[in-house]
Tab-separated table of C-alpha atoms and ligand atoms in Angstrom:
chain	number	residue	atom	x	y	z
A	724	MET	CA	142.438	7.823	69.875
A	725	ALA	CA	142.787	4.316	71.101
A	726	ARG	CA	145.330	1.953	69.605
A	727	PHE	CA	144.234	-1.582	70.277
A	728	GLY	CA	146.769	-4.302	70.768
A	729	MET	CA	147.369	-7.522	72.624
A	730	VAL	CA	149.881	-8.538	75.210
A	731	ILE	CA	150.455	-12.271	75.542
A	732	ASP	CA	152.290	-13.859	78.444
A	733	THR	CA	154.377	-16.689	77.018
A	734	LYS	CA	155.238	-17.817	80.559
A	735	LYS	CA	151.585	-18.660	81.148
A	736	CYS	CA	150.571	-20.051	77.747
A	737	VAL	CA	150.448	-23.849	77.742
A	738	GLY	CA	149.432	-24.234	74.098
A	739	CYS	CA	146.014	-25.720	74.882
A	740	MET	CA	144.525	-24.191	71.710
A	741	ASP	CA	141.359	-22.980	73.410
A	742	CYS	CA	141.905	-19.635	71.687
A	743	VAL	CA	141.996	-21.401	68.332
A	744	VAL	CA	138.744	-23.219	69.006
A	745	ALA	CA	137.083	-20.074	70.411
A	746	CYS	CA	138.015	-18.117	67.297
A	747	LYS	CA	136.770	-20.805	64.952
A	748	THR	CA	133.445	-20.929	66.770
A	749	GLU	CA	132.992	-17.198	67.275
A	750	ASN	CA	133.892	-16.263	63.699
A	751	ASP	CA	132.628	-19.328	61.902
A	752	VAL	CA	136.068	-19.914	60.385
A	753	PRO	CA	135.713	-22.552	57.651
A	754	GLU	CA	137.154	-26.021	58.012
A	755	ALA	CA	140.913	-26.312	57.362
A	756	PHE	CA	141.505	-22.593	57.942
A	757	ASN	CA	142.656	-20.781	61.071
A	758	ARG	CA	142.718	-17.138	62.031
A	759	ASP	CA	144.936	-17.921	65.012
A	760	TRP	CA	147.288	-20.774	65.824
A	761	ILE	CA	149.900	-21.990	68.290
A	762	VAL	CA	153.641	-21.952	67.774
A	763	GLN	CA	156.188	-23.790	69.905
A	764	ASP	CA	159.564	-22.166	69.456
A	765	VAL	CA	162.474	-24.072	71.009
A	766	ARG	CA	165.944	-22.544	70.883
A	767	GLY	CA	169.327	-23.370	72.381
A	768	LYS	CA	171.465	-26.464	72.848
A	769	ASN	CA	170.467	-29.408	75.000
A	770	PRO	CA	170.255	-29.221	78.030
A	771	ASP	CA	170.277	-25.438	77.835
A	772	LEU	CA	166.984	-25.010	76.015
A	773	HIS	CA	164.539	-22.169	75.925
A	774	MET	CA	160.963	-22.829	74.904
A	775	GLU	CA	158.345	-20.260	74.089
A	776	ILE	CA	154.737	-21.207	73.405
A	777	ARG	CA	152.844	-18.511	71.548
A	778	THR	CA	149.403	-17.933	70.201
A	779	GLU	CA	149.737	-16.038	66.919
A	780	ARG	CA	147.373	-14.107	64.667
A	781	CYS	CA	147.274	-10.941	62.576
A	782	ASN	CA	149.388	-8.330	64.371
A	783	HIS	CA	147.148	-5.436	63.321
A	784	CYS	CA	150.324	-3.673	62.294
A	785	ASP	CA	150.701	0.072	62.638
A	786	ASN	CA	152.528	0.161	59.312
A	787	PRO	CA	150.453	-2.446	57.472
A	788	PRO	CA	151.814	-3.510	54.063
A	789	CYS	CA	148.612	-5.485	53.454
A	790	VAL	CA	146.636	-2.228	53.490
A	791	TYR	CA	149.101	-0.354	51.271
A	792	CYS	CA	149.224	-3.011	48.568
A	793	CYS	CA	145.462	-3.555	48.337
A	794	PRO	CA	144.271	-2.181	44.963
A	795	THR	CA	140.632	-1.718	45.956
A	796	GLY	CA	140.799	-0.436	49.505
A	797	ALA	CA	139.225	-3.658	50.800
A	798	SER	CA	142.067	-4.017	53.296
A	799	HIS	CA	141.814	-0.986	55.518
A	800	VAL	CA	142.498	0.412	58.961
A	801	HIS	CA	139.329	0.732	61.014
A	802	ASP	CA	138.679	3.946	62.906
A	803	LEU	CA	138.158	1.938	66.051
A	804	GLY	CA	141.601	1.440	67.574
A	805	GLY	CA	143.493	0.950	64.297
A	806	ILE	CA	142.176	-2.577	63.757
A	807	VAL	CA	143.124	-3.894	60.296
A	808	LEU	CA	140.083	-5.262	58.482
A	809	VAL	CA	138.940	-6.529	55.070
A	810	THR	CA	135.667	-5.376	53.508
A	811	HIS	CA	134.462	-8.572	51.853
A	812	ASP	CA	132.541	-7.055	48.963
A	813	LEU	CA	135.416	-4.773	47.984
A	814	CYS	CA	137.945	-7.618	47.876
A	815	ILE	CA	138.705	-9.083	44.449
A	816	GLY	CA	140.834	-11.913	45.829
A	817	CYS	CA	144.032	-10.792	44.123
A	818	LYS	CA	146.131	-12.122	47.035
A	819	ALA	CA	148.562	-9.198	47.071
A	820	CYS	CA	147.865	-8.827	50.785
A	821	LEU	CA	148.644	-12.509	51.391
A	822	ALA	CA	151.981	-12.030	49.687
A	823	SER	CA	152.689	-8.804	51.574
A	824	CYS	CA	152.197	-10.108	55.113
A	825	PRO	CA	155.480	-11.262	56.704
A	826	TYR	CA	153.492	-13.319	59.220
A	827	ASP	CA	151.372	-15.250	56.711
A	828	THR	CA	148.279	-14.505	58.726
A	829	ARG	CA	145.890	-14.228	55.797
A	830	PHE	CA	144.113	-16.824	53.730
A	831	ILE	CA	141.494	-16.839	51.016
A	832	HIS	CA	138.098	-17.716	52.446
A	833	PRO	CA	136.325	-20.408	50.384
A	834	GLU	CA	133.870	-17.662	49.374
A	835	GLY	CA	136.754	-15.849	47.629
A	836	TYR	CA	137.758	-12.919	49.803
A	837	ALA	CA	140.881	-12.429	51.919
A	838	ASP	CA	140.259	-13.282	55.552
A	839	LYS	CA	142.136	-13.075	58.841
A	840	CYS	CA	141.791	-12.113	62.521
A	841	THR	CA	139.561	-9.071	63.114
A	842	PHE	CA	140.364	-8.713	66.815
A	843	CYS	CA	136.668	-9.736	67.043
A	844	VAL	CA	135.736	-6.172	66.141
A	845	HIS	CA	132.027	-7.026	66.565
A	846	ARG	CA	132.733	-7.832	70.225
A	847	VAL	CA	135.179	-4.978	70.790
A	848	GLU	CA	132.555	-2.497	69.547
A	849	LYS	CA	130.365	-3.681	72.430
A	850	GLY	CA	133.181	-3.279	74.914
A	851	LEU	CA	133.938	-7.010	75.103
A	852	ASP	CA	137.313	-8.710	74.739
A	853	PRO	CA	138.082	-10.747	71.595
A	854	ALA	CA	136.851	-14.352	71.899
A	855	CYS	CA	140.362	-15.813	72.233
A	856	VAL	CA	141.232	-13.480	75.095
A	857	SER	CA	138.001	-14.154	76.931
A	858	VAL	CA	138.319	-17.970	76.904
A	859	CYS	CA	142.002	-18.407	77.738
A	860	PRO	CA	142.059	-20.699	80.798
A	861	THR	CA	145.473	-19.446	81.960
A	862	HIS	CA	144.538	-15.784	81.415
A	863	CYS	CA	147.709	-15.283	79.418
A	864	MET	CA	146.191	-12.847	76.922
A	865	TYR	CA	145.386	-9.187	77.502
A	866	PHE	CA	143.583	-6.860	75.116
A	867	GLY	CA	143.517	-3.091	75.424
A	868	ASP	CA	144.639	0.364	74.410
A	869	LEU	CA	148.404	0.538	73.899
A	870	ASP	CA	148.235	4.335	73.648
A	871	ASP	CA	146.797	4.722	77.130
A	872	PRO	CA	149.656	4.600	79.661
A	873	ASN	CA	147.218	3.543	82.385
A	874	SER	CA	145.759	0.554	80.562
A	875	GLN	CA	146.598	-2.933	81.782
A	876	VAL	CA	148.423	-3.751	78.542
A	877	SER	CA	150.633	-0.651	78.767
A	878	LYS	CA	151.480	-1.356	82.395
A	879	LEU	CA	152.433	-4.970	81.585
A	880	LEU	CA	154.716	-3.740	78.834
A	881	THR	CA	156.530	-1.317	81.124
A	882	SER	CA	156.923	-3.886	83.891
A	883	ARG	CA	157.913	-6.997	81.889
A	884	LYS	CA	160.446	-7.789	79.177
A	885	ASN	CA	158.678	-8.297	75.871
A	886	HIS	CA	159.164	-8.719	72.153
A	887	SER	CA	157.123	-8.563	68.976
A	888	LEU	CA	157.402	-10.885	65.971
A	889	ILE	CA	159.838	-10.078	63.151
A	890	PRO	CA	160.171	-6.389	64.085
A	891	GLU	CA	162.875	-6.134	61.393
A	892	ALA	CA	160.168	-6.449	58.740
A	893	GLY	CA	159.187	-2.915	59.747
A	894	THR	CA	155.441	-3.441	60.029
A	895	LYS	CA	155.179	-2.254	63.672
A	896	PRO	CA	153.174	-5.217	64.981
A	897	GLN	CA	150.712	-4.460	67.776
A	898	ILE	CA	150.877	-7.844	69.482
A	899	LEU	CA	153.600	-8.121	72.086
A	900	TYR	CA	154.828	-11.218	73.862
A	901	LEU	CA	155.953	-11.134	77.490
A	902	VAL	CA	158.982	-13.320	78.165
B	405	MET	CA	169.179	-25.658	67.653
B	406	ASN	CA	166.017	-23.923	66.678
B	407	GLU	CA	162.895	-26.018	66.511
B	408	TYR	CA	159.727	-24.428	65.323
B	409	THR	CA	156.443	-26.303	65.656
B	410	THR	CA	153.195	-24.785	64.552
B	411	THR	CA	149.633	-25.934	64.190
B	412	ARG	CA	149.714	-24.641	60.623
B	413	HIS	CA	151.475	-27.477	58.803
B	414	ASN	CA	148.755	-27.646	56.265
B	415	GLU	CA	148.913	-25.986	52.905
B	416	LEU	CA	145.265	-25.030	53.083
B	417	VAL	CA	145.965	-23.109	56.260
B	418	ASP	CA	149.283	-21.599	55.409
B	419	PRO	CA	148.945	-19.191	52.522
B	420	SER	CA	152.688	-18.889	51.987
B	421	LEU	CA	152.448	-22.284	50.350
B	422	HIS	CA	149.864	-21.324	47.794
B	423	ILE	CA	149.561	-17.643	47.008
B	424	TRP	CA	150.076	-17.388	43.255
B	425	GLY	CA	150.082	-20.263	40.788
B	426	TRP	CA	150.967	-20.304	37.076
B	427	GLU	CA	148.585	-17.472	36.185
B	428	ILE	CA	150.655	-14.645	37.664
B	429	PRO	CA	154.036	-15.547	36.107
B	430	VAL	CA	152.317	-15.987	32.737
B	431	TYR	CA	150.605	-12.620	33.122
B	432	LEU	CA	153.826	-10.888	34.207
B	433	PHE	CA	155.626	-12.359	31.206
B	434	ILE	CA	152.908	-11.244	28.812
B	435	GLY	CA	152.866	-7.794	30.423
B	436	GLY	CA	156.619	-7.494	29.800
B	437	LEU	CA	156.358	-8.849	26.263
B	438	VAL	CA	153.584	-6.430	25.291
B	439	ALA	CA	155.446	-3.584	27.005
B	440	GLY	CA	158.426	-4.342	24.792
B	441	MET	CA	156.198	-4.572	21.714
B	442	MET	CA	154.724	-1.151	22.508
B	443	ILE	CA	158.162	0.393	22.886
B	444	ILE	CA	159.282	-1.069	19.542
B	445	THR	CA	156.041	0.032	17.844
B	446	GLY	CA	156.364	3.496	19.351
B	447	TYR	CA	159.935	3.773	18.137
B	448	PHE	CA	159.029	2.774	14.571
B	449	ILE	CA	156.062	5.150	14.521
B	450	PHE	CA	158.184	7.964	15.891
B	451	LYS	CA	160.793	7.324	13.221
B	452	GLY	CA	158.095	7.653	10.518
B	453	ARG	CA	158.359	4.042	9.407
B	454	TYR	CA	154.611	3.599	9.624
B	455	LYS	CA	154.344	4.979	6.078
B	456	ASP	CA	156.023	1.834	4.806
B	457	LYS	CA	153.374	-0.758	4.004
B	458	ALA	CA	155.639	-3.632	5.015
B	459	CYS	CA	156.611	-2.148	8.379
B	460	VAL	CA	155.979	-4.522	11.234
B	461	CYS	CA	154.576	-1.609	13.271
B	462	ARG	CA	151.374	-1.930	11.265
B	463	VAL	CA	150.534	-5.324	12.724
B	464	LEU	CA	152.146	-5.053	16.151
B	465	PRO	CA	149.358	-3.065	17.871
B	466	LEU	CA	146.773	-5.668	16.888
B	467	LEU	CA	149.011	-8.555	17.955
B	468	GLY	CA	149.750	-6.678	21.167
B	469	MET	CA	146.058	-6.293	21.955
B	470	ILE	CA	145.392	-9.984	21.358
B	471	ILE	CA	148.356	-11.131	23.459
B	472	LEU	CA	147.630	-8.665	26.270
B	473	SER	CA	143.993	-9.751	26.386
B	474	ALA	CA	145.166	-13.340	26.837
B	475	GLY	CA	147.376	-12.114	29.689
B	476	MET	CA	144.533	-10.238	31.315
B	477	PHE	CA	142.450	-13.373	31.071
B	478	THR	CA	145.049	-15.360	33.038
B	479	LEU	CA	145.130	-12.529	35.580
B	480	PHE	CA	141.363	-12.765	35.839
B	481	LEU	CA	141.618	-16.536	36.310
B	482	ASP	CA	143.827	-15.925	39.331
B	483	LEU	CA	141.327	-13.652	41.099
B	484	GLU	CA	139.437	-15.496	43.815
B	485	HIS	CA	136.494	-13.089	44.016
B	486	LYS	CA	135.890	-12.705	40.283
B	487	LEU	CA	132.468	-11.070	40.403
B	488	TYR	CA	133.976	-8.128	42.232
B	489	THR	CA	136.736	-7.372	39.691
B	490	TRP	CA	135.057	-4.064	38.767
B	491	ARG	CA	135.911	-2.799	42.250
B	492	LEU	CA	139.419	-2.173	40.900
B	493	TYR	CA	138.029	0.671	38.848
B	494	LEU	CA	136.149	2.508	41.558
B	495	THR	CA	139.316	3.795	43.155
B	496	PHE	CA	142.962	4.563	42.627
B	497	LYS	CA	145.292	3.538	45.428
B	498	VAL	CA	148.544	5.368	45.018
B	499	ALA	CA	150.539	2.993	47.256
B	500	SER	CA	149.333	-0.130	45.484
B	501	PRO	CA	151.271	-1.169	42.347
B	502	MET	CA	148.359	-3.432	41.499
B	503	SER	CA	146.051	-0.423	41.349
B	504	TRP	CA	148.567	1.371	39.106
B	505	GLY	CA	148.649	-1.704	36.892
B	506	ALA	CA	144.882	-1.876	36.589
B	507	TRP	CA	144.756	1.731	35.389
B	508	ILE	CA	147.811	1.422	33.143
B	509	LEU	CA	146.098	-1.499	31.391
B	510	ILE	CA	143.059	0.697	30.811
B	511	VAL	CA	145.061	3.404	29.007
B	512	VAL	CA	147.216	0.923	27.108
B	513	TYR	CA	144.297	-0.288	24.963
B	514	PRO	CA	143.266	3.084	23.473
B	515	THR	CA	146.934	3.765	22.712
B	516	MET	CA	147.244	0.489	20.857
B	517	ILE	CA	144.001	1.151	19.013
B	518	ALA	CA	145.300	4.593	17.973
B	519	SER	CA	148.576	3.041	16.759
B	520	PHE	CA	146.618	0.444	14.832
B	521	LEU	CA	144.553	3.141	13.119
B	522	ILE	CA	147.609	5.095	11.910
B	523	ASN	CA	148.082	2.687	9.032
B	524	VAL	CA	145.476	-0.047	9.109
B	525	PRO	CA	146.634	-3.332	7.495
B	526	GLU	CA	144.986	-3.961	4.088
B	527	TYR	CA	143.002	-6.887	5.342
B	528	PHE	CA	140.981	-4.521	7.514
B	529	SER	CA	141.080	-1.347	5.442
B	530	LYS	CA	139.480	-3.159	2.497
B	531	LYS	CA	136.699	-4.534	4.628
B	532	PHE	CA	136.102	-1.478	6.759
B	533	LEU	CA	136.460	1.633	4.648
B	534	TRP	CA	135.941	3.925	7.620
B	535	MET	CA	139.195	2.639	9.088
B	536	ASP	CA	141.019	3.674	5.968
B	537	LYS	CA	139.512	7.140	6.213
B	538	ILE	CA	140.697	7.524	9.801
B	539	SER	CA	144.188	6.426	8.718
B	540	GLU	CA	144.225	9.031	5.968
B	541	LYS	CA	143.157	11.779	8.347
B	542	LEU	CA	145.614	10.739	11.043
B	543	GLN	CA	148.519	10.648	8.633
B	544	GLN	CA	147.874	14.262	7.737
B	545	HIS	CA	148.759	15.206	11.302
B	546	LYS	CA	152.416	14.268	11.510
B	547	TYR	CA	152.902	15.538	15.028
B	548	ALA	CA	149.873	13.748	16.354
B	549	VAL	CA	151.266	10.528	14.899
B	550	LYS	CA	154.685	11.175	16.416
B	551	ASN	CA	153.024	11.760	19.759
B	552	ILE	CA	151.186	8.462	19.509
B	553	GLY	CA	154.631	6.934	19.053
B	554	VAL	CA	155.946	8.690	22.149
B	555	VAL	CA	152.915	7.700	24.229
B	556	ASN	CA	153.442	4.090	23.117
B	557	MET	CA	157.014	4.158	24.345
B	558	LEU	CA	156.084	5.815	27.646
B	559	LEU	CA	153.165	3.502	28.416
B	560	GLY	CA	155.157	0.460	27.311
B	561	GLY	CA	157.846	1.527	29.759
B	562	LEU	CA	155.314	1.973	32.563
B	563	LEU	CA	153.692	-1.382	31.839
B	564	GLY	CA	157.036	-3.195	31.897
B	565	ILE	CA	158.196	-1.385	35.026
B	566	TYR	CA	155.005	-2.041	36.945
B	567	THR	CA	155.259	-5.816	36.460
B	568	GLY	CA	158.504	-5.710	38.449
B	569	VAL	CA	157.440	-3.157	41.068
B	570	LEU	CA	154.358	-5.276	41.722
B	571	LEU	CA	156.632	-7.886	43.275
B	572	SER	CA	159.317	-5.695	44.790
B	573	ALA	CA	156.681	-3.750	46.759
B	574	LEU	CA	155.829	-6.912	48.707
B	575	GLY	CA	158.408	-6.692	51.458
B	576	ALA	CA	157.393	-9.945	53.113
B	577	ARG	CA	159.125	-12.031	50.409
B	578	PRO	CA	162.839	-11.265	50.709
B	579	LEU	CA	163.801	-12.436	47.219
B	580	TRP	CA	161.602	-9.713	45.745
B	581	ASN	CA	163.080	-6.947	47.918
B	582	SER	CA	165.254	-5.666	45.119
B	583	SER	CA	165.070	-2.379	43.310
B	584	MET	CA	166.494	-4.198	40.266
B	585	LEU	CA	163.337	-6.223	39.594
B	586	TRP	CA	161.604	-3.561	37.515
B	587	LEU	CA	164.699	-3.187	35.360
B	588	LEU	CA	165.091	-6.937	35.038
B	589	PHE	CA	161.477	-7.402	33.922
B	590	LEU	CA	161.605	-4.397	31.600
B	591	VAL	CA	164.824	-5.516	29.888
B	592	SER	CA	163.625	-9.106	29.709
B	593	GLY	CA	160.331	-7.853	28.232
B	594	LEU	CA	162.205	-5.806	25.624
B	595	SER	CA	164.370	-8.773	24.746
B	596	ALA	CA	161.385	-11.155	24.426
B	597	ALA	CA	159.556	-8.540	22.334
B	598	SER	CA	162.560	-8.053	20.037
B	599	ALA	CA	162.733	-11.821	19.585
B	600	PHE	CA	159.014	-12.003	18.845
B	601	VAL	CA	159.032	-9.076	16.418
B	602	HIS	CA	162.120	-10.516	14.742
B	603	MET	CA	160.037	-13.594	13.945
B	604	VAL	CA	156.986	-11.734	12.613
B	605	ALA	CA	158.753	-8.906	10.739
B	606	LYS	CA	158.700	-9.181	6.943
B	607	ARG	CA	161.454	-6.714	6.104
B	608	VAL	CA	164.985	-8.069	6.285
B	609	ASP	CA	166.442	-4.805	7.603
B	610	GLU	CA	163.934	-4.785	10.465
B	611	ARG	CA	164.789	-8.372	11.346
B	612	GLU	CA	168.485	-7.500	11.371
B	613	LEU	CA	167.851	-4.432	13.506
B	614	LEU	CA	165.773	-6.361	16.043
B	615	ALA	CA	168.255	-9.224	16.251
B	616	LYS	CA	170.965	-6.663	17.021
B	617	ALA	CA	168.747	-4.907	19.546
B	618	ASP	CA	167.937	-8.250	21.159
B	619	ASN	CA	171.630	-9.008	21.542
B	620	GLY	CA	172.027	-5.698	23.325
B	621	PHE	CA	169.088	-6.414	25.623
B	622	LEU	CA	170.373	-9.915	26.411
B	623	ILE	CA	173.808	-8.567	27.363
B	624	LEU	CA	172.135	-5.906	29.501
B	625	GLU	CA	169.971	-8.575	31.116
B	626	ILE	CA	173.053	-10.549	32.177
B	627	PHE	CA	174.379	-7.438	33.929
B	628	VAL	CA	171.023	-6.709	35.564
B	629	ILE	CA	170.745	-10.292	36.859
B	630	ALA	CA	174.311	-10.065	38.177
B	631	LEU	CA	173.502	-6.804	39.999
B	632	PHE	CA	170.273	-8.270	41.351
B	633	ILE	CA	172.192	-11.238	42.809
B	634	ILE	CA	175.044	-9.049	44.110
B	635	GLY	CA	172.499	-6.794	45.829
B	636	MET	CA	170.937	-9.831	47.504
B	637	VAL	CA	174.094	-11.620	48.650
B	638	THR	CA	175.552	-8.448	50.149
B	639	SER	CA	172.361	-7.747	52.112
B	640	THR	CA	170.972	-9.277	55.329
B	641	LYS	CA	170.777	-12.955	56.288
B	642	VAL	CA	167.260	-13.475	54.910
B	643	HIS	CA	168.268	-11.895	51.617
B	644	ILE	CA	171.460	-13.927	51.357
B	645	ASP	CA	169.462	-17.100	52.017
B	646	SER	CA	166.908	-16.005	49.399
B	647	ALA	CA	169.618	-15.535	46.781
B	648	LEU	CA	170.919	-19.008	47.595
B	649	VAL	CA	167.522	-20.439	46.692
B	650	LEU	CA	168.335	-19.324	43.137
B	651	LEU	CA	172.065	-19.973	43.157
B	652	SER	CA	172.271	-23.374	44.815
B	653	GLY	CA	168.822	-24.168	46.220
B	654	ILE	CA	165.796	-25.866	44.734
B	655	TYR	CA	165.326	-23.256	41.998
B	656	ALA	CA	168.996	-23.372	40.944
B	657	PRO	CA	168.570	-25.889	38.081
B	658	ALA	CA	165.774	-23.818	36.524
B	659	PHE	CA	167.699	-20.595	37.061
B	660	TRP	CA	171.080	-21.717	35.692
B	661	VAL	CA	169.891	-23.999	32.908
B	662	PHE	CA	166.642	-22.498	31.609
B	663	VAL	CA	166.951	-18.822	32.472
B	664	LEU	CA	170.671	-18.194	32.031
B	665	ALA	CA	172.056	-20.867	29.694
B	666	LEU	CA	169.136	-21.699	27.403
B	667	GLY	CA	167.294	-18.384	27.793
B	668	ILE	CA	170.140	-15.902	27.482
B	669	VAL	CA	173.686	-17.143	26.803
B	670	ILE	CA	173.115	-19.733	24.045
B	671	PRO	CA	170.581	-17.653	22.042
B	672	LEU	CA	172.924	-14.686	22.418
B	673	ILE	CA	175.776	-16.687	20.875
B	674	ILE	CA	173.512	-17.909	18.048
B	675	GLN	CA	172.244	-14.409	17.331
B	676	LEU	CA	175.710	-12.883	17.454
B	677	LEU	CA	176.783	-15.373	14.797
B	678	ALA	CA	173.635	-14.595	12.783
B	679	VAL	CA	174.032	-10.821	12.781
B	680	ASN	CA	177.656	-11.270	11.730
B	681	HIS	CA	176.399	-13.398	8.826
B	682	LYS	CA	178.259	-16.494	9.980
B	683	ILE	CA	175.003	-18.465	10.122
B	684	LYS	CA	171.464	-17.905	8.861
B	685	HIS	CA	168.708	-16.294	10.931
B	686	THR	CA	166.392	-18.994	12.242
B	687	PRO	CA	163.546	-18.853	14.752
B	688	VAL	CA	165.563	-21.072	17.158
B	689	ALA	CA	167.256	-18.278	19.093
B	690	PRO	CA	164.145	-16.047	19.357
B	691	ILE	CA	162.078	-18.981	20.621
B	692	MET	CA	164.719	-19.755	23.236
B	693	VAL	CA	164.701	-16.106	24.342
B	694	ILE	CA	160.916	-16.054	24.657
B	695	VAL	CA	160.754	-19.320	26.615
B	696	GLY	CA	163.646	-18.117	28.785
B	697	GLY	CA	161.717	-14.941	29.610
B	698	LEU	CA	158.692	-16.964	30.610
B	699	VAL	CA	160.760	-19.283	32.812
B	700	LEU	CA	162.413	-16.229	34.416
B	701	ARG	CA	158.981	-15.021	35.617
B	702	PHE	CA	158.129	-18.484	36.944
B	703	VAL	CA	161.432	-18.780	38.783
B	704	ILE	CA	161.219	-15.309	40.339
B	705	VAL	CA	157.556	-15.635	41.363
B	706	TYR	CA	157.836	-19.177	42.737
B	707	ALA	CA	161.229	-18.776	44.421
B	708	GLY	CA	160.056	-15.462	45.897
B	709	GLN	CA	157.027	-17.088	47.479
B	710	TYR	CA	159.317	-19.739	48.883
B	711	THR	CA	161.351	-17.156	50.796
B	712	HIS	CA	160.184	-15.536	54.029
B	713	TRP	CA	161.402	-13.710	57.127
B	714	VAL	CA	160.728	-16.309	59.788
B	715	ASP	CA	163.869	-18.316	60.524
B	716	ALA	CA	165.467	-18.142	57.108
B	717	GLY	CA	167.843	-20.905	55.991
B	718	PHE	CA	165.274	-22.450	53.683
C	1165	LIG	S1	150.005	-9.127	60.524
C	1165	LIG	FE1	149.920	-9.226	58.300
C	1165	LIG	S2	147.738	-9.069	57.789
C	1165	LIG	FE2	147.974	-8.355	59.915
C	1165	LIG	S3	148.209	-6.124	59.737
C	1165	LIG	FE3	150.282	-7.012	59.786
C	1165	LIG	S4	150.815	-7.281	57.648
C	1165	LIG	FE4	148.597	-6.987	57.714
C	1166	LIG	S1	143.016	-10.055	48.194
C	1166	LIG	FE1	141.388	-8.551	48.645
C	1166	LIG	S2	142.040	-7.537	50.541
C	1166	LIG	FE2	143.829	-8.598	49.692
C	1166	LIG	S3	144.899	-7.061	48.458
C	1166	LIG	FE3	143.534	-8.170	47.049
C	1166	LIG	S4	141.634	-6.982	47.032
C	1166	LIG	FE4	142.798	-6.293	48.830
């Protein structure tokens, strides 16, 4: 079975926010809410600085606390590649999943249900890449099957140094950043 | 240096800034209070005190139902997709404390109704004769009544415990990552319930007993809070920083003054003097205990939401 994930090259990302705009358009994300966003992380001491620009979203964790804590089963793992999704008409809007996500990727949609990145599952089902991946002008994002050793994402991970976000939270995030 | 810039500096975008408002701490407090009331009721029923017309265990189930319903209403207010609330009851999710809670609440009501029917207060038994008949029949079955007492204590325990596990199961908020939270909320619930029952009890011996019990719970609560803090400050960086939010950070004034001093230590001193007959029993100490318990839930829920894993050092 496939295990979908993303590999993002932080050396190529310039923080142009095209992915953010693409997501908002593709998924009709309401005003003032984002399913993905840009982070500029600067570490070190001047002049010895290290900057990483990242596009962040739900990590579609392999050990997803948001799914475990959901009392209705609205938050669930989809059969297709382990994508973490929310069934809108099962969600009661209790916000347990918002509180359980170490990455704060979720928000309550103005219509009342919990919402977040879906890896554009409607596109992936048709064999397309998620909207953010497909519009990136620097081609810094890659989407694919992390379980398949021959996929482009797996090869990038074996050839380049990479890290995930807050691995110590134990959620096994499926988005990896090349450094 | 570590500079972190994100496009999410907007409280509408970033849910960590606005997950749970006043509704959840109020509900958690009420859950604990009613849990404590059920345990006290169960104990009195088990001990056979229900036969006494003046026993407070005759009115507690009804009061419990009213208070718990108010708590469930605040919980309902917090839900963002209210029309779908019934979805809670189409499934049972074993890993979700919230699902446990939903089902515990469902079994708590029949238990309280059964306890109420054991010896219905006159006000109702005169108006509704059928209630009186049920009471008479129930009282003939001593063991059944004792078992209702036991079930009250068990369910009260579960209700109190779940209000703490609800938070400690959410690993993303370091302040809640403590296995002491369930004990803290259970003991605080028992102490608030003792204080409440102390105020409504008619019999002097019951009031004395509950004041003494409350003193015990308050002393226990001090130890539990100390262990909770020790567990945090001897843990990882994010947990140490989370504990500091309570000890010296923005929630420190509320924690030290309202939770510890006014909510536990001062009422404990007053009640110790009262049970030793140095001063008279007044509602002052019980009210302080109850308000302290409520503030404790606010402090834990709000401070917990303030803590996170990303670059701690809040
Ligand atoms: S990033 Fe958050 S919302 Fe997404 S799967 Fe992980 S825990 Fe759940
Ligand atoms: S807000 Fe919705 S998806 Fe999230 S835990 Fe509650 S019911 Fe589940």
